[in-house]
PDB file of C-alpha atoms in Angstrom:
ATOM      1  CA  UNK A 492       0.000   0.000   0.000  1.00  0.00           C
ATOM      2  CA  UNK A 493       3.021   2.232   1.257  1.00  0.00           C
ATOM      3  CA  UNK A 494       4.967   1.577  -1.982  1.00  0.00           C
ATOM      4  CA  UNK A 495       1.734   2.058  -4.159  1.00  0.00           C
ATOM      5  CA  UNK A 496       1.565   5.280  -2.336  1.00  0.00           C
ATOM      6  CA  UNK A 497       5.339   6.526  -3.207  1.00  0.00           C
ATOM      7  CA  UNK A 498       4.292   5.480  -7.087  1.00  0.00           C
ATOM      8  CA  UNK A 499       1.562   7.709  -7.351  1.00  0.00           C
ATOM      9  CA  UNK A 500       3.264  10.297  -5.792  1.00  0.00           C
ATOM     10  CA  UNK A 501       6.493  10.313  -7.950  1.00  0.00           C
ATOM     11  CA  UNK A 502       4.470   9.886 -11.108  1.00  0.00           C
ATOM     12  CA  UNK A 503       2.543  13.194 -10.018  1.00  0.00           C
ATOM     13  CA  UNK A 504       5.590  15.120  -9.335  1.00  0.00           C
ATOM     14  CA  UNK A 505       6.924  13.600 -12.360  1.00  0.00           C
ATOM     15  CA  UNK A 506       4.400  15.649 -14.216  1.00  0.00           C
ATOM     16  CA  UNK A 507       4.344  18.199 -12.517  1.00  0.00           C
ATOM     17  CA  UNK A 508       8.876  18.958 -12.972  1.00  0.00           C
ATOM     18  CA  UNK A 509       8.163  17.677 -16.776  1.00  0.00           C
ATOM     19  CA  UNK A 510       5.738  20.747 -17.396  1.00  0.00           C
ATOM     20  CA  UNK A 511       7.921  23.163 -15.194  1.00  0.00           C
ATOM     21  CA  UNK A 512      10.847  21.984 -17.315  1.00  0.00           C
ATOM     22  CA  UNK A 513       9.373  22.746 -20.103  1.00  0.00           C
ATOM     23  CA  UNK A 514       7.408  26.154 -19.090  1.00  0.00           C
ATOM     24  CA  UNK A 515      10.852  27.159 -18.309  1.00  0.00           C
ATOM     25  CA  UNK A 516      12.590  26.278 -20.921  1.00  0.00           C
ATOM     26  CA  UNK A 517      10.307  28.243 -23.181  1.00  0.00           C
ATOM     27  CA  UNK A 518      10.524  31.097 -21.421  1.00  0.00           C
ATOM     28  CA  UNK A 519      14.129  30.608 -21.513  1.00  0.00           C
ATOM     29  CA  UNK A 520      13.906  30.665 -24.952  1.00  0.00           C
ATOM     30  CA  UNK A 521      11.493  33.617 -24.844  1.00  0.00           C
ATOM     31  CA  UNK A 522      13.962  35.520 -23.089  1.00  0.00           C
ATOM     32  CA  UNK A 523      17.136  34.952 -25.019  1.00  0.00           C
ATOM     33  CA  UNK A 524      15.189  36.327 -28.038  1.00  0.00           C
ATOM     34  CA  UNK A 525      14.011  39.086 -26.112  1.00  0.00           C
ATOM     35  CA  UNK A 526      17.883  39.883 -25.065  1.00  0.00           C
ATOM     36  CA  UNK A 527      19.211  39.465 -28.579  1.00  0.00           C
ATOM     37  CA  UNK A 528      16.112  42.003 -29.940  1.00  0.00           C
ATOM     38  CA  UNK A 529      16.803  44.587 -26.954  1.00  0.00           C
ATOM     39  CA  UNK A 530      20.765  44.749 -27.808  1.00  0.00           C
ATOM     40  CA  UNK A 531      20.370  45.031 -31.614  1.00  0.00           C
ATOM     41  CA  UNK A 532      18.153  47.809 -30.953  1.00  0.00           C
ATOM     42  CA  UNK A 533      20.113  49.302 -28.717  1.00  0.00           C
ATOM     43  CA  UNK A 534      22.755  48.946 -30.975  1.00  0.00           C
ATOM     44  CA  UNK A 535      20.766  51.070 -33.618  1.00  0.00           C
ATOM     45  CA  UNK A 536      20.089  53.963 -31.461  1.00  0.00           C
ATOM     46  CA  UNK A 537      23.871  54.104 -30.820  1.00  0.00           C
ATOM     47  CA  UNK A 538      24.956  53.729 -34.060  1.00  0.00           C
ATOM     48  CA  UNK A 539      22.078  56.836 -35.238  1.00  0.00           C
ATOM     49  CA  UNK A 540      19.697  54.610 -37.620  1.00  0.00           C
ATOM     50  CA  UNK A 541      17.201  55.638 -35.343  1.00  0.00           C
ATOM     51  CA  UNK A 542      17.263  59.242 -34.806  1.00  0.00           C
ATOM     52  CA  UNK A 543      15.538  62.663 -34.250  1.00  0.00           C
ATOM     53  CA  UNK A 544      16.817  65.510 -36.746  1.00  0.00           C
ATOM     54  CA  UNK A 545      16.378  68.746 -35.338  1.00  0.00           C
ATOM     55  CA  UNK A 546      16.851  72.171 -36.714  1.00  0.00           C
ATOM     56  CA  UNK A 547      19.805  74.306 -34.891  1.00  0.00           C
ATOM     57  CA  UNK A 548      20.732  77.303 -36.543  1.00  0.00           C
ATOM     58  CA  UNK A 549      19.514  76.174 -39.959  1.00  0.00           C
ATOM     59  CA  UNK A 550      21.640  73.093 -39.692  1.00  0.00           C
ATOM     60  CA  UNK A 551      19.943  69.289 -40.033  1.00  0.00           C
ATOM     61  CA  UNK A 552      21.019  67.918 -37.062  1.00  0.00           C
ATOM     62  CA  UNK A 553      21.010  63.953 -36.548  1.00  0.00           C
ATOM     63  CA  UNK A 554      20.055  63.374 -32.255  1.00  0.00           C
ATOM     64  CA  UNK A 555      19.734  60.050 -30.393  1.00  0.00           C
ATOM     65  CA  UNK A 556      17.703  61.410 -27.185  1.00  0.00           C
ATOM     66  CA  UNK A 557      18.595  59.842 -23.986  1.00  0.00           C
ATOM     67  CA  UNK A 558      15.068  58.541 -23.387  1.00  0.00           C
ATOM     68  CA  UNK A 559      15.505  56.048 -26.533  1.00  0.00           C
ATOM     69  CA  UNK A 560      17.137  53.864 -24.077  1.00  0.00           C
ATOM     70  CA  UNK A 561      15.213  53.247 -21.515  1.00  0.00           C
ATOM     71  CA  UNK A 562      13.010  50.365 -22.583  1.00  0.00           C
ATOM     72  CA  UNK A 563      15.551  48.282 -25.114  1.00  0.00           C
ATOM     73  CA  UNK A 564      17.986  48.484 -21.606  1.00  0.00           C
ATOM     74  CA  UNK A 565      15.106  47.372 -19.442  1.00  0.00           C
ATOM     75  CA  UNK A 566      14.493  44.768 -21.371  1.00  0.00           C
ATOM     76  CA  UNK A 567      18.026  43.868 -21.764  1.00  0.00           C
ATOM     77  CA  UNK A 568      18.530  44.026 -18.305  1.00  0.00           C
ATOM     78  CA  UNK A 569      15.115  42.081 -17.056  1.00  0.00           C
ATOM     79  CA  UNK A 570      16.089  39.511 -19.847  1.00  0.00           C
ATOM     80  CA  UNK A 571      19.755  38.980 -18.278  1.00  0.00           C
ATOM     81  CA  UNK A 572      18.197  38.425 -15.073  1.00  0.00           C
ATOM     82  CA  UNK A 573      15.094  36.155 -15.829  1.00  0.00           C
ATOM     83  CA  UNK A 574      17.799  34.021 -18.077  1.00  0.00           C
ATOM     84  CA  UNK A 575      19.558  33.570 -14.716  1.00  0.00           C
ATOM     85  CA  UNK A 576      17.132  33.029 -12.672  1.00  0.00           C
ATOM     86  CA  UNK A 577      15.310  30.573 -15.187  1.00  0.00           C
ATOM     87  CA  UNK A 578      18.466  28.542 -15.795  1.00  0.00           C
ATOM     88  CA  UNK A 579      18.972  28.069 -12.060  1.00  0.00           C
ATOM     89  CA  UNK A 580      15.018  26.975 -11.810  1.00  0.00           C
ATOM     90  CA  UNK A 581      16.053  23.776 -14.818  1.00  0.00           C
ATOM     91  CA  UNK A 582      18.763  22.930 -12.986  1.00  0.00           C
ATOM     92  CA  UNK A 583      17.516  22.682  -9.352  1.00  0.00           C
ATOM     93  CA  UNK A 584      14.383  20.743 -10.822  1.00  0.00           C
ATOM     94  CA  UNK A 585      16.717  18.440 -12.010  1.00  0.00           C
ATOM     95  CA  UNK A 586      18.212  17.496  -9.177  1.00  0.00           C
ATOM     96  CA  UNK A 587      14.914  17.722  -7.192  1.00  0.00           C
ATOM     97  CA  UNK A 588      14.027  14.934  -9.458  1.00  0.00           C
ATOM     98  CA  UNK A 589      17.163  12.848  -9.039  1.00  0.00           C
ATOM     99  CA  UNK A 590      16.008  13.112  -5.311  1.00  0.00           C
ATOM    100  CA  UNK A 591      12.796  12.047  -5.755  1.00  0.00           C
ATOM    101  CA  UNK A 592      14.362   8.586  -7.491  1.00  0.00           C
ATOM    102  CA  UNK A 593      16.925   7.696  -5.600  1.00  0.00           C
ATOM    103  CA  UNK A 594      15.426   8.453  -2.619  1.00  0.00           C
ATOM    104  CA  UNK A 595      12.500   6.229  -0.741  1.00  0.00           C
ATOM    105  CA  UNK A 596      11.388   9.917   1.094  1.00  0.00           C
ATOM    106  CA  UNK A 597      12.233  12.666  -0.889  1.00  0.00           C
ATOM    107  CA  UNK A 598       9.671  14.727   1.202  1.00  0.00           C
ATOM    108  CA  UNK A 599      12.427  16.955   3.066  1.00  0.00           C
ATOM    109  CA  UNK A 600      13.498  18.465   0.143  1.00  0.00           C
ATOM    110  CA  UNK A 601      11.147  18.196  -2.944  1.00  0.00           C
ATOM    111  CA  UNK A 602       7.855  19.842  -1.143  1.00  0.00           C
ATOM    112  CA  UNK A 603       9.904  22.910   0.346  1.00  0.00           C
ATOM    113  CA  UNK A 604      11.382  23.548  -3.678  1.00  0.00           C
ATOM    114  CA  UNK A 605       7.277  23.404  -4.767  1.00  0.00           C
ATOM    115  CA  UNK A 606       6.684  25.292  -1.812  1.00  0.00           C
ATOM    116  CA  UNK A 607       9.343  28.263  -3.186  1.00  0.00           C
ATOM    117  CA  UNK A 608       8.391  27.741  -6.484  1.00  0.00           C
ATOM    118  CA  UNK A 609       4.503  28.196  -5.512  1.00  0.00           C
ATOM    119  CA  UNK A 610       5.117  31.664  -3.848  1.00  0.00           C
ATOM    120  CA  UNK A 611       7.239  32.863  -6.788  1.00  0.00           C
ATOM    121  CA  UNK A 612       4.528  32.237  -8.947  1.00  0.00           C
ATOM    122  CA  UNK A 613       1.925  34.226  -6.636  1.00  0.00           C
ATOM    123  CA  UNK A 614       4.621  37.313  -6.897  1.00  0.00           C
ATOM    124  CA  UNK A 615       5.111  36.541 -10.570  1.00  0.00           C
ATOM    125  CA  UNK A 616       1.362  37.346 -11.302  1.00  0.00           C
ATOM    126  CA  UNK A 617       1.325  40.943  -9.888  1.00  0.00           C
ATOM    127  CA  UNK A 618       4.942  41.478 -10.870  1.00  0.00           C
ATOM    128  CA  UNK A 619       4.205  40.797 -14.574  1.00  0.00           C
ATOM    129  CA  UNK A 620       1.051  42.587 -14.636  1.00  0.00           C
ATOM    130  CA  UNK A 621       3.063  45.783 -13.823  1.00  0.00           C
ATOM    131  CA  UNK A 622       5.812  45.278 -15.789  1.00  0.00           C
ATOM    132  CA  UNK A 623       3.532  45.007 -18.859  1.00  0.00           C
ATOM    133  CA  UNK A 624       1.378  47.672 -17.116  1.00  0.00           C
ATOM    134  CA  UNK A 625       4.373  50.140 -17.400  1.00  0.00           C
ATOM    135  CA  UNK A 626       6.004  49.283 -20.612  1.00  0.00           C
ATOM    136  CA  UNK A 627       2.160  49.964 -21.773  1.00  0.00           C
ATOM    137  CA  UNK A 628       1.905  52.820 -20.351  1.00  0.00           C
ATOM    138  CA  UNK A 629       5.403  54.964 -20.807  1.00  0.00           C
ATOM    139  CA  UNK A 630       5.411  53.186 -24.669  1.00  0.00           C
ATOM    140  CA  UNK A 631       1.899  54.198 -25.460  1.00  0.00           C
ATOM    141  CA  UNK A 632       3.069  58.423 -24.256  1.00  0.00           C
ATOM    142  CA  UNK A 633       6.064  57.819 -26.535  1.00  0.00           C
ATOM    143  CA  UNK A 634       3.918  56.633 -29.235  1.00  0.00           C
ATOM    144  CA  UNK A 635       1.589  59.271 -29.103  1.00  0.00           C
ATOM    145  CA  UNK A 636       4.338  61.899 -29.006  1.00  0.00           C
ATOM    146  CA  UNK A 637       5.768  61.018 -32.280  1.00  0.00           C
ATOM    147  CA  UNK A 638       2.124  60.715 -33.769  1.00  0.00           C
ATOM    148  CA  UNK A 639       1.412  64.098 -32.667  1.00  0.00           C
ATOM    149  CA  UNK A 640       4.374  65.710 -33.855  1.00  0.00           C
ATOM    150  CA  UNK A 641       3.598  63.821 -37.119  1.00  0.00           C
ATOM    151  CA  UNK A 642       0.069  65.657 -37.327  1.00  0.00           C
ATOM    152  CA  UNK A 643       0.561  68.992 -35.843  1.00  0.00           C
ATOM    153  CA  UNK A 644       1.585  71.776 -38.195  1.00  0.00           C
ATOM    154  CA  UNK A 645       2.357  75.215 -37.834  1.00  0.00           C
ATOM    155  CA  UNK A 646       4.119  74.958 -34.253  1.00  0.00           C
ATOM    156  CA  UNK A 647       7.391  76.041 -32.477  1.00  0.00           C
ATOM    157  CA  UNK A 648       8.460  72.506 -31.432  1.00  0.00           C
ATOM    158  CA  UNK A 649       7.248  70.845 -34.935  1.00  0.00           C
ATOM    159  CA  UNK A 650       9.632  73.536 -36.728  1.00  0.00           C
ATOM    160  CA  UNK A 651      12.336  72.796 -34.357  1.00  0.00           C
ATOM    161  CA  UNK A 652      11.840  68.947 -35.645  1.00  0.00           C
ATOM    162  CA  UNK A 653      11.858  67.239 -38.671  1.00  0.00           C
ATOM    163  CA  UNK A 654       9.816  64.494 -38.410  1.00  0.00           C
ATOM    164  CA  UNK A 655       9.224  63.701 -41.639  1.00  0.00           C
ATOM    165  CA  UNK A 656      13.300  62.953 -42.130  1.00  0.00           C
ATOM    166  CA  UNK A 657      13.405  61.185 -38.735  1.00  0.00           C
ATOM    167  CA  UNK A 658      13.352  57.350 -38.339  1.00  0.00           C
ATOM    168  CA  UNK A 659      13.883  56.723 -41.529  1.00  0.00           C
ATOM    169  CA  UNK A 660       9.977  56.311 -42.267  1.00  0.00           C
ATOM    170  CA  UNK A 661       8.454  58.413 -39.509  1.00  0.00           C
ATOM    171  CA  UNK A 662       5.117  56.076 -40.155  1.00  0.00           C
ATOM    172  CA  UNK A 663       6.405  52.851 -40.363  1.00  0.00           C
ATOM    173  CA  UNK A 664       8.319  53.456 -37.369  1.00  0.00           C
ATOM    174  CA  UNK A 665       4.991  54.632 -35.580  1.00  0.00           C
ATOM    175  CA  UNK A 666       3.545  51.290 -36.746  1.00  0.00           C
ATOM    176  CA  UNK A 667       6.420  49.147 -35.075  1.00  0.00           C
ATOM    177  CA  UNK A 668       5.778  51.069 -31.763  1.00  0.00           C
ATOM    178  CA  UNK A 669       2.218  50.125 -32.123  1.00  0.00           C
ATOM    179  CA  UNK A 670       3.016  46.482 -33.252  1.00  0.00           C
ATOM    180  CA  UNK A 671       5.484  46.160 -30.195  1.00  0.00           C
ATOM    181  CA  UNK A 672       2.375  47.303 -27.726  1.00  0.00           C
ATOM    182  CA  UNK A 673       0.098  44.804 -29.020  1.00  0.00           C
ATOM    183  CA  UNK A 674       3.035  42.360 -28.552  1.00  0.00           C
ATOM    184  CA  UNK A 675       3.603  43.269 -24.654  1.00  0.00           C
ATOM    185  CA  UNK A 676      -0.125  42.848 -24.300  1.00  0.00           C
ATOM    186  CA  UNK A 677      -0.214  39.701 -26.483  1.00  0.00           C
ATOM    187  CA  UNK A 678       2.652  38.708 -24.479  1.00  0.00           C
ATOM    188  CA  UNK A 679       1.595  39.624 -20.625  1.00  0.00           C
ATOM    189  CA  UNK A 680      -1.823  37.895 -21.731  1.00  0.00           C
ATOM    190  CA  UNK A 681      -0.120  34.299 -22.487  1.00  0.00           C
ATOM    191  CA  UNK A 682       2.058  34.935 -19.435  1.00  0.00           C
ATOM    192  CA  UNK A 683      -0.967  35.098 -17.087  1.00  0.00           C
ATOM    193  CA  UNK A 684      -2.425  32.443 -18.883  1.00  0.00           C
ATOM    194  CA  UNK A 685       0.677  30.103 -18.086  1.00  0.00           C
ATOM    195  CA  UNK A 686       0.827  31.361 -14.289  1.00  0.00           C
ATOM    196  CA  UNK A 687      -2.453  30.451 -13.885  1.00  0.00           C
ATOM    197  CA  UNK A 688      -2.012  26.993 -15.366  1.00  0.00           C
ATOM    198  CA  UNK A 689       0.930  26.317 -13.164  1.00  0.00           C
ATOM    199  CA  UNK A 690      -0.762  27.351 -10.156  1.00  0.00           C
ATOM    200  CA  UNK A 691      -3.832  25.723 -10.331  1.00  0.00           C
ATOM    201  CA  UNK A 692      -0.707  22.795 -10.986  1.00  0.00           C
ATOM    202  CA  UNK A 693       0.400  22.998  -7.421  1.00  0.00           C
ATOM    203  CA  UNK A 694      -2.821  23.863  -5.717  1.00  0.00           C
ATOM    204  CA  UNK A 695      -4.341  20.497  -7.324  1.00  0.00           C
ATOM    205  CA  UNK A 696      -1.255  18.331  -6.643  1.00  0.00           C
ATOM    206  CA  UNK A 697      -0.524  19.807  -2.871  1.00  0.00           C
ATOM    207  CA  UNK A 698      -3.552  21.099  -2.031  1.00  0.00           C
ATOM    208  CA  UNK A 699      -1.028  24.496  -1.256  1.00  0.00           C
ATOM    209  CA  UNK A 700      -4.295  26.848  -1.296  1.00  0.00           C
ATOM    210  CA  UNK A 701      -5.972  25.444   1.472  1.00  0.00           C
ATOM    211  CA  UNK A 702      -3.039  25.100   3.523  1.00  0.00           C
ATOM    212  CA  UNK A 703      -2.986  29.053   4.588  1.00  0.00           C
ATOM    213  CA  UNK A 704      -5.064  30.917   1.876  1.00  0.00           C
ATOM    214  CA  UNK A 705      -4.205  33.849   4.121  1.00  0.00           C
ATOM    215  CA  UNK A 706      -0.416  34.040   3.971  1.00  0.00           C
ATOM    216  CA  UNK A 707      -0.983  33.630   0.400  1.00  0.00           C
ATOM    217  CA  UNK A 708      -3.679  36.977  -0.164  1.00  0.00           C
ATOM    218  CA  UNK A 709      -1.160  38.594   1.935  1.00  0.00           C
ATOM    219  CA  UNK A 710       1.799  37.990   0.013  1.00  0.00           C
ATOM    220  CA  UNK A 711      -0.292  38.843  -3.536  1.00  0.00           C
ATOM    221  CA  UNK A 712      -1.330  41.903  -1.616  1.00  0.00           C
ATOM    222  CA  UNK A 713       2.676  43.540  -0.535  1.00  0.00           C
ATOM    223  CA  UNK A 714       3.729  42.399  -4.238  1.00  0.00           C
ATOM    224  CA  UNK A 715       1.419  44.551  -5.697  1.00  0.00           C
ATOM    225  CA  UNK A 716       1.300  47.576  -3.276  1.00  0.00           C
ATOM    226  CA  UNK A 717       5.822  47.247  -3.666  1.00  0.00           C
ATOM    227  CA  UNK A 718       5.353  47.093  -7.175  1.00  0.00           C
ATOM    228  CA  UNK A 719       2.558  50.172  -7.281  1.00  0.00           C
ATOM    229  CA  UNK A 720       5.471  52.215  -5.446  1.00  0.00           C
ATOM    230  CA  UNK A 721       7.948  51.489  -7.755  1.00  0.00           C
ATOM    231  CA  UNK A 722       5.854  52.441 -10.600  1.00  0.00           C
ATOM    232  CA  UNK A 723       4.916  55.537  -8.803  1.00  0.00           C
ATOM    233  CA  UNK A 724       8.327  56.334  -8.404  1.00  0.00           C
ATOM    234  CA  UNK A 725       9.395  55.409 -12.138  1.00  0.00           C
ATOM    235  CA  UNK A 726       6.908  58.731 -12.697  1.00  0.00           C
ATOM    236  CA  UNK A 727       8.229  61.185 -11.075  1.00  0.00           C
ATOM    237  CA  UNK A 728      11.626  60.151 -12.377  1.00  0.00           C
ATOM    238  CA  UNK A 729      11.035  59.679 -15.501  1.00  0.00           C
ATOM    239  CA  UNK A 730       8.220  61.836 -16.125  1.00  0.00           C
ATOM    240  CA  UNK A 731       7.695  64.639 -13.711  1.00  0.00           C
ATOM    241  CA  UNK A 732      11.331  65.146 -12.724  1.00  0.00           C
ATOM    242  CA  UNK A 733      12.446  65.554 -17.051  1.00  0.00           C
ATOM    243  CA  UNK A 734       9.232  67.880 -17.177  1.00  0.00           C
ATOM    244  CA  UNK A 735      10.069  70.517 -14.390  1.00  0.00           C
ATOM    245  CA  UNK A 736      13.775  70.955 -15.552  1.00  0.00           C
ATOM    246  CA  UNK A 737      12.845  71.280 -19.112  1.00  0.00           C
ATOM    247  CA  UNK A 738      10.538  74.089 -17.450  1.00  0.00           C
ATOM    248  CA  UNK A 739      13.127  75.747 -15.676  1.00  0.00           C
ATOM    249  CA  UNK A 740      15.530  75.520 -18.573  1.00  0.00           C
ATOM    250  CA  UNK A 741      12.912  77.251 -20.989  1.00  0.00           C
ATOM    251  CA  UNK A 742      12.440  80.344 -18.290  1.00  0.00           C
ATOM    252  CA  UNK A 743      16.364  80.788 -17.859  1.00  0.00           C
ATOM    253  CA  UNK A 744      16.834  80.755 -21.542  1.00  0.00           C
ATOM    254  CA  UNK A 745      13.560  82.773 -22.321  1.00  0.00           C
ATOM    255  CA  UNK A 746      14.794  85.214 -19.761  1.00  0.00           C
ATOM    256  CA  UNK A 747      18.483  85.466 -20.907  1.00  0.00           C
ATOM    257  CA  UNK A 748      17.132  86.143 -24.260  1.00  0.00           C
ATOM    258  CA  UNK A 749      15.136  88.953 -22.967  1.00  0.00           C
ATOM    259  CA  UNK A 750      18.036  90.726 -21.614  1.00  0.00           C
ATOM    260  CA  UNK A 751      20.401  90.221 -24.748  1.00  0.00           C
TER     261      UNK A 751
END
């Protein structure tokens, strides 16, 4: 009865490392992609195929603003990071399934992994709902900058900026910004989709939820009210912070220009 009992509980956690193993090693592969699109654009803003060209003192001017960087390095960096992380996850399944063979009570070890994988997974649901949230978000103002330069006519800044000779194809390039939002969405959808699937996973095979539900709404609860600060605070850095010096750099020059 006892060894019956050991059977159906290694072929469960059988299944249950196979379709971690191979969750992760999609996203693995998800990931390296991700990396090796994030550096090669990178590498274009640096090298000036993607570009701004301003107007200073009736010159064409090619400029790589500093803000072009931000998401390709995110993404390069959260790629670098996930690939490590991920890579470490393949490796300690693998030996948490060498335990479960060659060992007659691999319960020490192999539940307290599921365990840590289980809570990762609860934090992985609000994390990845805000990283998408904010790529969404800052990408969707930068889109809709460049499509209202592209439209307006007849204006300071627009003079100050041709558009029309920027990017190389100013629509096309507007297109690929919206392309790569539908693809974060697209993306953060099948994500959720897969956490969810992996969850419900663990819950069925260790009956995790009804363990201490509580812990767990906790836990769900701080990820998302850390992950709401951070956001907050990517804002004013990124938004407000740029936006009041660019304020107080217009009044000193509009004021020095008064004077001369």
């Amino acid at each position: 009865m006892e060894k019956k009992y050991m059977e159906t509980q290694q072929n469960g956690m059988y299944r249950l490392i196979n379709f971690e193993k191979k969750t992760k090693s999609l996203s693995l592969i998800f990931f390296l992609i991700l990396l090796f699109i994030s550096v090669i654009t990178i590498f274009l803003i640096a090298t000036k195929r993607v570009y701004l060209e301003i107007i200073n003192n009736g010159k064409n001017v090619h400029i790589t603003p500093w803000w072009f960087y931000i998401l390709p390095s995110f993404y390069s960096l959260y790629s670098i990071i996930e690939i490590i992380l991920i890579s470490i996850d393949i490796v300690t399944l693998k030996k948490a399934w060498s335990i479960v063979l060659n060992e007659t009570n691999a319960q020490n070890f192999t539940p307290l992994f599921f365990l840590k994988t289980y809570r990762n997974l609860l934090k992985k649901q609000a994390t990845s709902f805000w990283i998408a949230f904010s790529c969404i978000f800052y990408l969707s103002i930068f889109t809709a900058i460049i499509y209202g330069l592209s439209k307006i006519k007849n204006q300071t800044i627009v003079k100050r900026i041709n558009l029309h000779n920027s990017f190389s194809d100013p629509k096309a390039f507007i297109w690929f910004l919206v392309s790569i939002l539908i693809l974060i969405a697209m993306t953060y959808i099948f994500k959720a989709i897969s956490l969810k699937i992996r969850r419900n996973n663990f819950e069925l095979f260790f009956s995790i939820s009804s363990i201490d539900y509580l812990e767990i709404s906790r836990l769900k609860s701080a990820t998302h009210k850390f992950c709401f600060k951070v956001f907050l605070w990517s804002i004013f850095l990124l938004v407000l912070m740029p936006i009041a010096l660019f304020i107080l750099i217009s009044k000193k020059m509009l004021r020095l220009s008064k004077k001369t």
